[in-house]
PDB file of C-alpha atoms and ligand atoms in Angstrom:
ATOM      1  CA  VAL F   1      17.019   5.173  11.518  1.00 85.00           C
ATOM      2  CA  LEU F   2      13.029   4.176  11.054  1.00 84.00           C
ATOM      3  CA  ALA F   3      12.154   5.552  14.771  1.00 87.00           C
ATOM      4  CA  SER F   4      13.625   8.330  13.497  1.00 92.00           C
ATOM      5  CA  ARG F   5      11.923   8.586  10.503  1.00 92.00           C
ATOM      6  CA  LEU F   6       8.702   8.267  12.179  1.00 92.00           C
ATOM      7  CA  ARG F   7       9.504  10.782  15.130  1.00 94.00           C
ATOM      8  CA  THR F   8       9.697  12.704  12.818  1.00 96.00           C
ATOM      9  CA  LEU F   9       6.570  11.811  10.550  1.00 95.00           C
ATOM     10  CA  VAL F  10       5.236  12.122  13.654  1.00 96.00           C
ATOM     11  CA  ALA F  11       6.082  15.264  14.100  1.00 97.00           C
ATOM     12  CA  GLU F  12       5.095  17.054  10.784  1.00 96.00           C
ATOM     13  CA  GLY F  13       1.262  15.408  10.681  1.00 96.00           C
ATOM     14  CA  VAL F  14       1.726  12.949   8.557  1.00 94.00           C
ATOM     15  CA  LEU F  15       1.120  10.334  11.153  1.00 93.00           C
ATOM     16  CA  ALA F  16      -0.149   9.554  14.391  1.00 94.00           C
ATOM     17  CA  ARG F  17       1.217   7.232  18.020  1.00 92.00           C
ATOM     18  CA  VAL F  18      -1.727   5.597  18.820  1.00 90.00           C
ATOM     19  CA  PRO F  19      -2.758   2.503  21.373  1.00 87.00           C
ATOM     20  CA  GLY F  20      -2.767  -0.554  19.359  1.00 81.00           C
ATOM     21  CA  ASP F  21      -2.736  -4.104  20.161  1.00 78.00           C
ATOM     22  CA  ALA F  22      -0.814  -5.900  23.290  1.00 77.00           C
ATOM     23  CA  GLY F  23       0.573  -2.818  24.332  1.00 82.00           C
ATOM     24  CA  HIS F  24       2.540  -1.810  21.197  1.00 82.00           C
ATOM     25  CA  ASP F  25       1.693   1.311  19.766  1.00 84.00           C
ATOM     26  CA  GLU F  26       0.956   1.683  16.180  1.00 85.00           C
ATOM     27  CA  TYR F  27       1.153   4.293  13.145  1.00 87.00           C
ATOM     28  CA  GLU F  28      -1.935   5.654  11.305  1.00 88.00           C
ATOM     29  CA  LEU F  29      -1.874   8.094   8.742  1.00 89.00           C
ATOM     30  CA  THR F  30      -3.962  11.935   9.295  1.00 92.00           C
ATOM     31  CA  ALA F  31      -5.539  13.649   7.110  1.00 92.00           C
ATOM     32  CA  LYS F  32      -2.119  15.590   6.603  1.00 94.00           C
ATOM     33  CA  GLY F  33      -0.925  11.969   5.549  1.00 91.00           C
ATOM     34  CA  LEU F  34      -3.474  10.981   3.763  1.00 88.00           C
ATOM     35  CA  ALA F  35      -3.329  14.219   0.967  1.00 88.00           C
ATOM     36  CA  VAL F  36      -0.137  13.281  -0.135  1.00 89.00           C
ATOM     37  CA  ARG F  37      -1.345   9.815  -1.710  1.00 86.00           C
ATOM     38  CA  SER F  38      -2.255  11.473  -5.319  1.00 83.00           C
ATOM     39  CA  VAL F  39       1.931  13.106  -4.794  1.00 89.00           C
ATOM     40  CA  LEU F  40       2.821   9.403  -4.273  1.00 89.00           C
ATOM     41  CA  ARG F  41       0.725   7.744  -7.035  1.00 88.00           C
ATOM     42  CA  GLU F  42       1.888  10.518  -9.429  1.00 89.00           C
ATOM     43  CA  LEU F  43       5.075   9.596  -8.719  1.00 92.00           C
ATOM     44  CA  MET F  44       4.797   5.491  -8.576  1.00 91.00           C
ATOM     45  CA  ALA F  45       3.548   6.414 -12.540  1.00 90.00           C
ATOM     46  CA  TRP F  46       6.519   8.102 -13.509  1.00 93.00           C
ATOM     47  CA  GLY F  47       9.368   5.096 -11.770  1.00 94.00           C
ATOM     48  CA  ASP F  48       6.719   2.526 -13.402  1.00 93.00           C
ATOM     49  CA  GLU F  49       6.742   4.691 -17.310  1.00 94.00           C
ATOM     50  CA  TYR F  50      10.753   4.738 -17.238  1.00 96.00           C
ATOM     51  CA  TYR F  51      11.483   1.893 -14.708  1.00 95.00           C
ATOM     52  CA  SER F  52       9.798  -1.567 -14.568  1.00 94.00           C
ATOM     53  CA  PRO F  53       9.403  -2.589 -19.274  1.00 95.00           C
ATOM     54  CA  ARG F  54       6.902  -5.614 -17.726  1.00 95.00           C
ATOM     55  CA  GLY F  55       3.829  -3.262 -16.394  1.00 94.00           C
ATOM     56  CA  PRO F  56       3.404  -1.174 -13.277  1.00 93.00           C
ATOM     57  CA  ARG F  57       4.836  -2.445 -10.597  1.00 92.00           C
ATOM     58  CA  ARG F  58       1.394  -2.362  -8.976  1.00 92.00           C
ATOM     59  CA  VAL F  59      -2.237  -1.206  -9.547  1.00 94.00           C
ATOM     60  CA  PHE F  60      -5.174   0.085  -7.493  1.00 95.00           C
ATOM     61  CA  LEU F  61      -8.574  -1.038  -7.690  1.00 97.00           C
ATOM     62  CA  HIS F  62     -12.098  -0.091  -6.572  1.00 98.00           C
ATOM     63  CA  ALA F  63     -13.475  -2.265  -4.029  1.00 97.00           C
ATOM     64  CA  ALA F  64     -16.807  -2.281  -4.452  1.00 97.00           C
ATOM     65  CA  ASP F  65     -16.543  -3.152  -8.760  1.00 98.00           C
ATOM     66  CA  ASP F  66     -12.606  -4.176  -8.945  1.00 97.00           C
ATOM     67  CA  GLY F  67     -12.698  -1.789 -11.359  1.00 98.00           C
ATOM     68  CA  ALA F  68      -8.372  -0.012 -12.258  1.00 96.00           C
ATOM     69  CA  LEU F  69      -8.289   3.669 -10.619  1.00 93.00           C
ATOM     70  CA  ASP F  70      -6.589   5.701 -13.262  1.00 88.00           C
ATOM     71  CA  HIS F  71      -3.373   7.727 -11.707  1.00 81.00           C
ATOM     72  CA  LEU F  72      -5.491  10.266 -10.247  1.00 83.00           C
ATOM     73  CA  GLY F  73      -7.961   7.712  -8.111  1.00 88.00           C
ATOM     74  CA  ARG F  74     -10.715   7.098 -10.578  1.00 94.00           C
ATOM     75  CA  CYS F  75     -13.112   4.166 -10.640  1.00 97.00           C
ATOM     76  CA  GLU F  76     -12.696   2.974 -14.450  1.00 97.00           C
ATOM     77  CA  SER F  77     -15.075   1.083 -14.330  1.00 98.00           C
ATOM     78  CA  CYS F  78     -18.157   3.461 -12.046  1.00 98.00           C
ATOM     79  CA  GLY F  79     -16.589   6.754 -12.811  1.00 97.00           C
ATOM     80  CA  GLU F  80     -16.681   7.215  -9.184  1.00 96.00           C
ATOM     81  CA  THR F  81     -13.291   8.976  -7.294  1.00 93.00           C
ATOM     82  CA  VAL F  82     -12.875   6.361  -4.698  1.00 94.00           C
ATOM     83  CA  ALA F  83     -11.876   7.068  -1.251  1.00 91.00           C
ATOM     84  CA  ALA F  84      -8.169   5.003   0.268  1.00 89.00           C
ATOM     85  CA  ALA F  85     -10.208   2.474   2.434  1.00 90.00           C
ATOM     86  CA  ASP F  86     -11.682   1.755  -0.747  1.00 96.00           C
ATOM     87  CA  THR F  87      -9.190   0.839  -2.390  1.00 95.00           C
ATOM     88  CA  ILE F  88      -7.473  -2.286  -3.584  1.00 96.00           C
ATOM     89  CA  ILE F  89      -3.651  -2.247  -3.644  1.00 94.00           C
ATOM     90  CA  ALA F  90      -2.638  -5.740  -5.783  1.00 94.00           C
ATOM     91  CA  PRO F  91       0.449  -6.329  -7.432  1.00 92.00           C
ATOM     92  CA  GLY F  92       0.869  -5.262 -11.058  1.00 93.00           C
ATOM     93  CA  PRO F  93       2.587  -7.362 -14.329  1.00 93.00           C
ATOM     94  CA  GLY F  94       6.046  -5.006 -13.125  1.00 92.00           C
ATOM     95  CA  PHE F  95       6.204  -6.759  -9.068  1.00 88.00           C
ATOM     96  CA  GLU F  96       8.435  -8.775  -8.872  1.00 82.00           C
ATOM     97  CA  ALA F  97       8.917 -10.663  -5.300  1.00 71.00           C
ATOM     98  CA  ARG F  98      11.523  -9.690  -3.022  1.00 66.00           C
ATOM     99  CA  GLY F  99      13.516 -13.672  -2.981  1.00 68.00           C
ATOM    100  CA  ARG F 100      12.412 -15.614  -0.321  1.00 69.00           C
ATOM    101  CA  ARG F 101      11.214 -13.487   2.809  1.00 72.00           C
ATOM    102  CA  THR F 102       8.593 -14.806   4.658  1.00 76.00           C
ATOM    103  CA  ASP F 103       8.656 -11.530   6.955  1.00 77.00           C
ATOM    104  CA  LEU F 104       4.729 -10.115   8.048  1.00 75.00           C
ATOM    105  CA  VAL F 105       4.794  -6.772   5.792  1.00 74.00           C
ATOM    106  CA  THR F 106       6.895  -8.350   2.367  1.00 76.00           C
ATOM    107  CA  THR F 107       4.309 -12.015   2.689  1.00 77.00           C
ATOM    108  CA  ALA F 108       1.836  -8.350   3.017  1.00 76.00           C
ATOM    109  CA  VAL F 109       2.664  -6.336   0.402  1.00 76.00           C
ATOM    110  CA  GLY F 110       2.681  -9.020  -2.175  1.00 83.00           C
ATOM    111  CA  ARG F 111      -0.381  -9.932  -2.780  1.00 88.00           C
ATOM    112  CA  PRO F 112      -4.170  -7.493  -3.040  1.00 93.00           C
ATOM    113  CA  HIS F 113      -4.945  -5.382  -0.253  1.00 91.00           C
ATOM    114  CA  ARG F 114      -6.860  -2.490   1.296  1.00 92.00           C
ATOM    115  CA  LEU F 115      -4.775   0.225   1.951  1.00 88.00           C
ATOM    116  CA  LEU F 116      -4.843   1.989   5.011  1.00 84.00           C
ATOM    117  CA  GLU F 117      -5.866  -2.411   6.058  1.00 83.00           C
ATOM    118  CA  PRO F 118      -3.241  -2.950   9.127  1.00 77.00           C
ATOM    119  CA  VAL F 119      -0.631  -5.517   8.466  1.00 72.00           C
ATOM    120  CA  ARG F 120      -1.653  -7.617  11.267  1.00 68.00           C
ATOM    121  CA  ASP F 121      -5.351  -7.747   9.876  1.00 68.00           C
ATOM    122  CA  GLN F 122      -3.669  -9.359   6.431  1.00 65.00           C
ATOM    123  CA  VAL F 123      -2.449 -11.657   7.605  1.00 60.00           C
ATOM    124  CA  ALA F 124      -4.956 -12.856  10.257  1.00 64.00           C
ATOM    125  CA  SER F 125      -7.165 -12.848   7.162  1.00 62.00           C
ATOM    126  CA  THR F 126      -5.253 -14.918   5.161  1.00 57.00           C
ATOM    127  CA  ALA F 127      -3.749 -17.091   7.941  1.00 55.00           C
ATOM    128  CA  GLY F 128      -4.427 -20.850   7.057  1.00 50.00           C
ATOM    129  CA  ARG F 129      -5.950 -19.988   3.418  1.00 50.00           C
ATOM    130  CA  GLU F 130      -2.751 -20.290   1.282  1.00 48.00           C
ATOM    131  CA  GLN F 131       0.817 -21.224   1.893  1.00 46.00           C
ATOM    132  CA  ALA F 132       3.240 -19.227   0.078  1.00 45.00           C
ATOM    133  CA  PRO F 133       5.569 -20.719  -2.430  1.00 47.00           C
ATOM    134  CA  ASP F 134       8.308 -22.041  -2.287  1.00 46.00           C
TER     135      ASP F 134
HETATM  136 ZN1   ZN W 201     -15.686   1.729  -9.519  1.00 88.15          ZN
END
């Protein structure tokens, strides 16, 4: 199912397939893929409003000054509209860790990280600095 969806996203120009480490191809967002960010952010805000009574599941921050971003991607600290690469996504008050899964993706999305940063880089940058709680 995942392979089929990835093929569709590449065919539609939302993702590009690029050579990665160790001979494996990786996927990168194209300009068309980045353009859907504002739509996804609105859907996330809608879901948090109606399905997350403890607050947003994810929060977005400006990497330069840790200012919170509003639903349009504007920093509430400096007023800048922040690019995806300069955005930190972090677990919010409504975030719920999913069980004891320790795979790379589950671990990566459960802690603050820059948007567009590959999961393998997030894992490498924190290896040895912290232990996952049991
Ligand atoms: Zn800012």
